[in-house]
PDB file of C-alpha atoms in Angstrom:
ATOM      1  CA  UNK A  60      26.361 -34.650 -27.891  1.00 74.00           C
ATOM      2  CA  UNK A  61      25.382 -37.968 -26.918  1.00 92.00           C
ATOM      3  CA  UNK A  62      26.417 -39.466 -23.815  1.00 97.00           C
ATOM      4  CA  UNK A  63      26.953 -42.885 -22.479  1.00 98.00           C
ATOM      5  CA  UNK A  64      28.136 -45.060 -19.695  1.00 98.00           C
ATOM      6  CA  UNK A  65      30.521 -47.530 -19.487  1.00 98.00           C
ATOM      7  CA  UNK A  66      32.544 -49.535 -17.185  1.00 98.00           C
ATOM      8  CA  UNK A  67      36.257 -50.091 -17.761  1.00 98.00           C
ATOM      9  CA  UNK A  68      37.594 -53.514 -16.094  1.00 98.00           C
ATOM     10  CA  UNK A  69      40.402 -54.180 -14.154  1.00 98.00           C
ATOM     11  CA  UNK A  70      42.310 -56.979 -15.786  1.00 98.00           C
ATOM     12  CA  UNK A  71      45.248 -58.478 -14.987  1.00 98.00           C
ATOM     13  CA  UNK A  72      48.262 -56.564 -17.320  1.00 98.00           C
ATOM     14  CA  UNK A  73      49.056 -59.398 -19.491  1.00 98.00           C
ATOM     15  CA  UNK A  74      45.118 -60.385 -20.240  1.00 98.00           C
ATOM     16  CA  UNK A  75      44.579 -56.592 -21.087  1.00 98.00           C
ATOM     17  CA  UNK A  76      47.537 -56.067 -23.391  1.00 98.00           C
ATOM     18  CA  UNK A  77      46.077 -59.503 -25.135  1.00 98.00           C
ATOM     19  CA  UNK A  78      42.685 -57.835 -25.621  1.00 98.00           C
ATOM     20  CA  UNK A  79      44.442 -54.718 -26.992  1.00 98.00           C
ATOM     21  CA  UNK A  80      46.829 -56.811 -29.406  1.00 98.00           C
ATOM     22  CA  UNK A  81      43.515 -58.254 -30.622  1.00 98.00           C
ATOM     23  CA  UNK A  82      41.670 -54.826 -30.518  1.00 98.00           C
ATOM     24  CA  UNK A  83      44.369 -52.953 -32.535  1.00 98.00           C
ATOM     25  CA  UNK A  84      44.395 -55.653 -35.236  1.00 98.00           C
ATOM     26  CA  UNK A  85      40.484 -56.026 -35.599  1.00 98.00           C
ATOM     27  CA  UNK A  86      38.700 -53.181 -33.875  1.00 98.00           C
ATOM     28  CA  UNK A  87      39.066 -50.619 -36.590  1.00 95.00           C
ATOM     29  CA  UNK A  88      36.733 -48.752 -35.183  1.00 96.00           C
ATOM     30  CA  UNK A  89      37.106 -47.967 -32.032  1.00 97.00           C
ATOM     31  CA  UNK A  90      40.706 -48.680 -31.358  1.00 98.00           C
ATOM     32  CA  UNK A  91      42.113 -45.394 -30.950  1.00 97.00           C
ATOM     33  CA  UNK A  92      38.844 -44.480 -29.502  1.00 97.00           C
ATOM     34  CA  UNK A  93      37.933 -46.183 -26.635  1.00 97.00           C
ATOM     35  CA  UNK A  94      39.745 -48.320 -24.035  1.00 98.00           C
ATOM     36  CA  UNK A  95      38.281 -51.805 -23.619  1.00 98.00           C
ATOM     37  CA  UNK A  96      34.914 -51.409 -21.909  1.00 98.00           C
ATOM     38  CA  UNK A  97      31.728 -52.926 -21.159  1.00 98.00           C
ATOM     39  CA  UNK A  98      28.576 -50.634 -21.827  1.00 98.00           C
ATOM     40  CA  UNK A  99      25.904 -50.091 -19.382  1.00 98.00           C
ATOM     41  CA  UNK A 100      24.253 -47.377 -21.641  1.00 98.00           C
ATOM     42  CA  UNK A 101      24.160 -46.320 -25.329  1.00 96.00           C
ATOM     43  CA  UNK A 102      24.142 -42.981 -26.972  1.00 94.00           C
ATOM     44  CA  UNK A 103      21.538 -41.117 -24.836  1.00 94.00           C
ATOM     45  CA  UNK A 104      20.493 -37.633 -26.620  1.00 91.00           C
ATOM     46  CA  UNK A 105      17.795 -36.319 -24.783  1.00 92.00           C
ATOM     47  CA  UNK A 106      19.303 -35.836 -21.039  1.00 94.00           C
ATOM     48  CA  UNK A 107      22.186 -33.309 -20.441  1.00 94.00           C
ATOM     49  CA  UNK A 108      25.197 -34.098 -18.431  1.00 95.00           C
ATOM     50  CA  UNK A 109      23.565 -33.103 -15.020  1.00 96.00           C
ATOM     51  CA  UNK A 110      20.440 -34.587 -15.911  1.00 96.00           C
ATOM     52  CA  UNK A 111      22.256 -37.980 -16.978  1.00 97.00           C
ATOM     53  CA  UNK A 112      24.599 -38.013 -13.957  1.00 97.00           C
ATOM     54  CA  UNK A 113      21.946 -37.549 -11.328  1.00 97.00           C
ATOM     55  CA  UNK A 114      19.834 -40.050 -12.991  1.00 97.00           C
ATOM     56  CA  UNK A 115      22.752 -42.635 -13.200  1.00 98.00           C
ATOM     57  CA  UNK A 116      23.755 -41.231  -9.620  1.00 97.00           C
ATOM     58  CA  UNK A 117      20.892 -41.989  -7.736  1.00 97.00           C
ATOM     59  CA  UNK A 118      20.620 -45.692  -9.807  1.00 97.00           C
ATOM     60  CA  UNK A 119      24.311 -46.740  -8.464  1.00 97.00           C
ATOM     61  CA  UNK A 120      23.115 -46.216  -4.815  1.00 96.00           C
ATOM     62  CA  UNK A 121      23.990 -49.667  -3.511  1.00 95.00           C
ATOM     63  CA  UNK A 122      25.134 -50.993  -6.811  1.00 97.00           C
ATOM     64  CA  UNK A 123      28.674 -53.630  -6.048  1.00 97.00           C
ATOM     65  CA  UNK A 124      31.188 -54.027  -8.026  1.00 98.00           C
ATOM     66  CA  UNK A 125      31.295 -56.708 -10.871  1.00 98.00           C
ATOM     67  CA  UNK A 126      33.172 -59.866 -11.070  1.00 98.00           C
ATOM     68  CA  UNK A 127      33.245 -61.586 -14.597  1.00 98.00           C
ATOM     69  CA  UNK A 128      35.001 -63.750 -16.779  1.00 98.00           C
ATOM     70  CA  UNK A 129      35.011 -64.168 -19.776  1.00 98.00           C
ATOM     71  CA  UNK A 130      35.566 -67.349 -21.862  1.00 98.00           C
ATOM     72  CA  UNK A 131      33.640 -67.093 -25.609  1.00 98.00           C
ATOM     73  CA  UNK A 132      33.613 -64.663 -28.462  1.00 98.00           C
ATOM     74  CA  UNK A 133      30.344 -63.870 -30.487  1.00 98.00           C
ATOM     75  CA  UNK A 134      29.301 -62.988 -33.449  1.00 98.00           C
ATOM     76  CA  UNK A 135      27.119 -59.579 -33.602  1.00 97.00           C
ATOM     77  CA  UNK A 136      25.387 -57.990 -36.443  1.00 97.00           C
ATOM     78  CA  UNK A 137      25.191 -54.715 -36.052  1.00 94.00           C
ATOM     79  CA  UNK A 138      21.607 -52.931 -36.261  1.00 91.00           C
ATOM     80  CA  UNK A 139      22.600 -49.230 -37.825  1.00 91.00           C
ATOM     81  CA  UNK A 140      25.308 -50.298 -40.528  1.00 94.00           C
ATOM     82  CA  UNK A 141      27.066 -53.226 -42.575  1.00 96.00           C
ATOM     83  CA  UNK A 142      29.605 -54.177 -39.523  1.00 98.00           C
ATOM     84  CA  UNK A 143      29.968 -57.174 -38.195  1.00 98.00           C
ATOM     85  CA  UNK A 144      31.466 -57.402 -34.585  1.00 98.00           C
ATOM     86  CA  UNK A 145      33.533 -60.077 -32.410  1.00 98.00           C
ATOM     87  CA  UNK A 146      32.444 -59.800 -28.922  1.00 98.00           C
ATOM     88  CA  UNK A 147      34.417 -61.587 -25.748  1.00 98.00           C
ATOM     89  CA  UNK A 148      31.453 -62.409 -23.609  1.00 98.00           C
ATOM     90  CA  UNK A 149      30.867 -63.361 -20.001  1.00 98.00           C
ATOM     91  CA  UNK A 150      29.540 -66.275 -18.368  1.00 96.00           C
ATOM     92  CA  UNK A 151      30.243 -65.385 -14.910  1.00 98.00           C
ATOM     93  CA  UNK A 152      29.295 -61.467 -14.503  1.00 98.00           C
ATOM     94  CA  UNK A 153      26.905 -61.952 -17.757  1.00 98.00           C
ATOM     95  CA  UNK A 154      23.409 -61.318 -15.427  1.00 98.00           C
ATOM     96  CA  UNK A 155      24.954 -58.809 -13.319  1.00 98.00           C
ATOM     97  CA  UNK A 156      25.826 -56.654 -15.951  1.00 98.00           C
ATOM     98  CA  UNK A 157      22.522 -57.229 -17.708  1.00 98.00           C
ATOM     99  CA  UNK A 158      20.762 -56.378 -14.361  1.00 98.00           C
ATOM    100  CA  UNK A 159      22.226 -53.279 -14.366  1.00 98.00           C
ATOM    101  CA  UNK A 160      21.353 -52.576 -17.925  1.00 98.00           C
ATOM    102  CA  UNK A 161      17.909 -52.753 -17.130  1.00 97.00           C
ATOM    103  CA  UNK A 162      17.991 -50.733 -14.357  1.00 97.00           C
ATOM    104  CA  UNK A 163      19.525 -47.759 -15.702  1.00 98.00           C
ATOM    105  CA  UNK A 164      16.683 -48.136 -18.461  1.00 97.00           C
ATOM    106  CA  UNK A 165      14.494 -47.557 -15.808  1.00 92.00           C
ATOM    107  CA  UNK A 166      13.190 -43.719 -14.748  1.00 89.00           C
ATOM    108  CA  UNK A 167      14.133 -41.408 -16.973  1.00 95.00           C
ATOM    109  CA  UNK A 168      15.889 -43.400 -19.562  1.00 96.00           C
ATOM    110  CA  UNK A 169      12.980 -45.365 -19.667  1.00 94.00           C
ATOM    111  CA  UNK A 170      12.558 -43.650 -23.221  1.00 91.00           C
ATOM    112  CA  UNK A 171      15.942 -43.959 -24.445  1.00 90.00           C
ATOM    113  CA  UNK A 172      15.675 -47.889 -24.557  1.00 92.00           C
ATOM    114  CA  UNK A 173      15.904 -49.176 -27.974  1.00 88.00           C
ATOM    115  CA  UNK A 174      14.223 -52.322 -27.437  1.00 86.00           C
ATOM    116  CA  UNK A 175      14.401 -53.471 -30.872  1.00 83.00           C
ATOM    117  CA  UNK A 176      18.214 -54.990 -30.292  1.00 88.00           C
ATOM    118  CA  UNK A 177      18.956 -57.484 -27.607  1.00 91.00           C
ATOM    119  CA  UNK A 178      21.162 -56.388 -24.991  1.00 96.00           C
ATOM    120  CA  UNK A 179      24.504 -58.429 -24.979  1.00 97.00           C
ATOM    121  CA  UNK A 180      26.785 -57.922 -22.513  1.00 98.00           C
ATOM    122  CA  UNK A 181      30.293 -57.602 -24.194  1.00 98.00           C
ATOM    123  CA  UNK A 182      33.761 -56.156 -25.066  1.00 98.00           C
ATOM    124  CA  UNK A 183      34.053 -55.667 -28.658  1.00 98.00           C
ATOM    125  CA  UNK A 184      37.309 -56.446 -29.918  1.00 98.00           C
ATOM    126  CA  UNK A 185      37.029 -56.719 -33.846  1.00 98.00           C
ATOM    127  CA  UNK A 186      34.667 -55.489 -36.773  1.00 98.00           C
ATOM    128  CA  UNK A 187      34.178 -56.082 -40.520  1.00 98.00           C
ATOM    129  CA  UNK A 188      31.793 -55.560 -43.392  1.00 98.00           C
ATOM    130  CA  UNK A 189      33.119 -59.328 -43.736  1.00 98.00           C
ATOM    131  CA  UNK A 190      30.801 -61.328 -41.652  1.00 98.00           C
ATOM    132  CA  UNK A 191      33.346 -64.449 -42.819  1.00 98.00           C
ATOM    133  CA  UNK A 192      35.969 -62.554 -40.959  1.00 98.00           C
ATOM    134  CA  UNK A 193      34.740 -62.292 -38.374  1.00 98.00           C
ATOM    135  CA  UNK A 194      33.354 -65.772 -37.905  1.00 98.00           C
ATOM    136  CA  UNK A 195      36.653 -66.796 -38.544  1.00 98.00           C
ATOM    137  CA  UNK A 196      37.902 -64.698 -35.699  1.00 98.00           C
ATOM    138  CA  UNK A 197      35.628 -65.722 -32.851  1.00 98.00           C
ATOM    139  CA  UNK A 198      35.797 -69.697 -34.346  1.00 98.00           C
ATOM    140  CA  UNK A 199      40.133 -69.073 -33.767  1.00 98.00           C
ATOM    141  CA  UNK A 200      39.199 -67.131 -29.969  1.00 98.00           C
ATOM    142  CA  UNK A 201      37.221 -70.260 -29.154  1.00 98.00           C
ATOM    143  CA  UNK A 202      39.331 -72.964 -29.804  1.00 98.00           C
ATOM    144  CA  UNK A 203      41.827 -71.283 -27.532  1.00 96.00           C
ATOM    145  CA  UNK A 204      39.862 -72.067 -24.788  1.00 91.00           C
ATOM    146  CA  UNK A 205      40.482 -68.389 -23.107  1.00 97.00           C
ATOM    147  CA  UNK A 206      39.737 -67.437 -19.419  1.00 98.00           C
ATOM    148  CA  UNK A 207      39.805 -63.823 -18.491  1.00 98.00           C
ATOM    149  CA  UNK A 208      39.047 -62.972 -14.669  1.00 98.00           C
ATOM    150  CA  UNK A 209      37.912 -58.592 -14.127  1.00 98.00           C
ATOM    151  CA  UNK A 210      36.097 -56.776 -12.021  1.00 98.00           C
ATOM    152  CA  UNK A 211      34.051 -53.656 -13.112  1.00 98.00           C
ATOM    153  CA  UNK A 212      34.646 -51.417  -9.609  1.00 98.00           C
ATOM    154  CA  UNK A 213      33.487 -47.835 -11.504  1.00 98.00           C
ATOM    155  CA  UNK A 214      31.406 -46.666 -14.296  1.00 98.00           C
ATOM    156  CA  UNK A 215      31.858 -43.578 -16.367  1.00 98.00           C
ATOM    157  CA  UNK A 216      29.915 -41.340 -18.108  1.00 98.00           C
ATOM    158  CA  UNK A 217      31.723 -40.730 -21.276  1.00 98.00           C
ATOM    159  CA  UNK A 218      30.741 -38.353 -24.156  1.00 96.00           C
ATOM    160  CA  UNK A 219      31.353 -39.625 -27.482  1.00 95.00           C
ATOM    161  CA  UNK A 220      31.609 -36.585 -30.276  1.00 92.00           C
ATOM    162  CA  UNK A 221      33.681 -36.023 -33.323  1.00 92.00           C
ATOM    163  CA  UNK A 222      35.598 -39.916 -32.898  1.00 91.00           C
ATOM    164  CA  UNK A 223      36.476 -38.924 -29.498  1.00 95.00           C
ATOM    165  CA  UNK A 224      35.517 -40.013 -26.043  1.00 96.00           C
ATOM    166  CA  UNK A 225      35.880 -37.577 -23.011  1.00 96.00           C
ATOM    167  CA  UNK A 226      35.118 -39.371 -19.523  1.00 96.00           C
ATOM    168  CA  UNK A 227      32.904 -36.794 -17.484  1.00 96.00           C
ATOM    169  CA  UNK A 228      32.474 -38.476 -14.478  1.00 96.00           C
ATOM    170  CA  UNK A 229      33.244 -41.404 -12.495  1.00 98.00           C
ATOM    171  CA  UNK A 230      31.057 -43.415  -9.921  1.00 98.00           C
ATOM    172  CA  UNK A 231      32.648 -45.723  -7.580  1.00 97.00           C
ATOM    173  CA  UNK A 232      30.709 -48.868  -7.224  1.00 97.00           C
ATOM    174  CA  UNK A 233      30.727 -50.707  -3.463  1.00 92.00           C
TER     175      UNK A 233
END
């Protein structure tokens, strides 16, 4: 059952519902999966809920919330299969969010880090075997010259099994 952690933003309405118009014609993955999100942790398999919580618990302790905004799409190879993804990325929010990243890594996840792919702060919102398609995609997102203001003011622990994600808890950042 692997467990992860992830932050859902607070966006205003009509920049979400653009990210989701994008998402449901590009993110065939995780669509119908996953609400837009940023993730702080990837599929951890050797902690248990409790173990996972208290861990990420105890790291939060004085952790604010996040301000970011994003303004440039990415292309991402992805390390375990043929997709390619489109990533919105931020510029404001981008070392905070990396920060935190590493901290979690710390302690008892310490282990868990895959160190062989670069962390990249992100919300995914397209994917392809194409790499051309997705090129195209994030060359279109930048020549709109997009700004999208959010905040990151709770992370979840989610557990991803059988295409599904289940939020298990909830942390409230400052």
């Amino acid at each position: 059952m692997p467990l992860l952690v992830i932050g859902y933003p607070e966006l205003k309405k009509k920049d979400y519902e653009w990210i989701q118009d994008l998402r449901n014609k590009y993110d065939l993955l995780y669509y119908d999966i996953v609400k837009p999100h940023f993730t702080f942790v990837f599929p951890v398999f050797n902690l248990n809920k409790k173990e996972l919580t208290s861990e990420i618990k105890g790291k939060c302790k004085g952790l604010e919330e996040i301000n970011f905004c994003l303004r440039c799409a990415v292309l991402n190879k992805d390390s375990f299969n043929d997709h390619w993804h489109v990533f919105l990325v931020p510029d404001e929010g981008f070392s905070n969010i990396t920060k935190i990243h590493d901290k979690f890594y710390s302690g008892k996840l310490k282990d868990e880090h895959f160190l062989a792919i670069q962390f990249i702060p992100h919300l995914g919102v397209g994917n392809s075997t194409n790499a051309n398609e997705c090129k195209k995609l994030v060359d279109e997102l930048n020549e709109k010259n997009f700004e999208i203001h959010g905040k990151i003011k709770k992370l979840t622990i989610v557990n991803y099994e059988d295409k599904k994600i289940e939020d298990i808890e909830t942390i409230e950042l400052l």
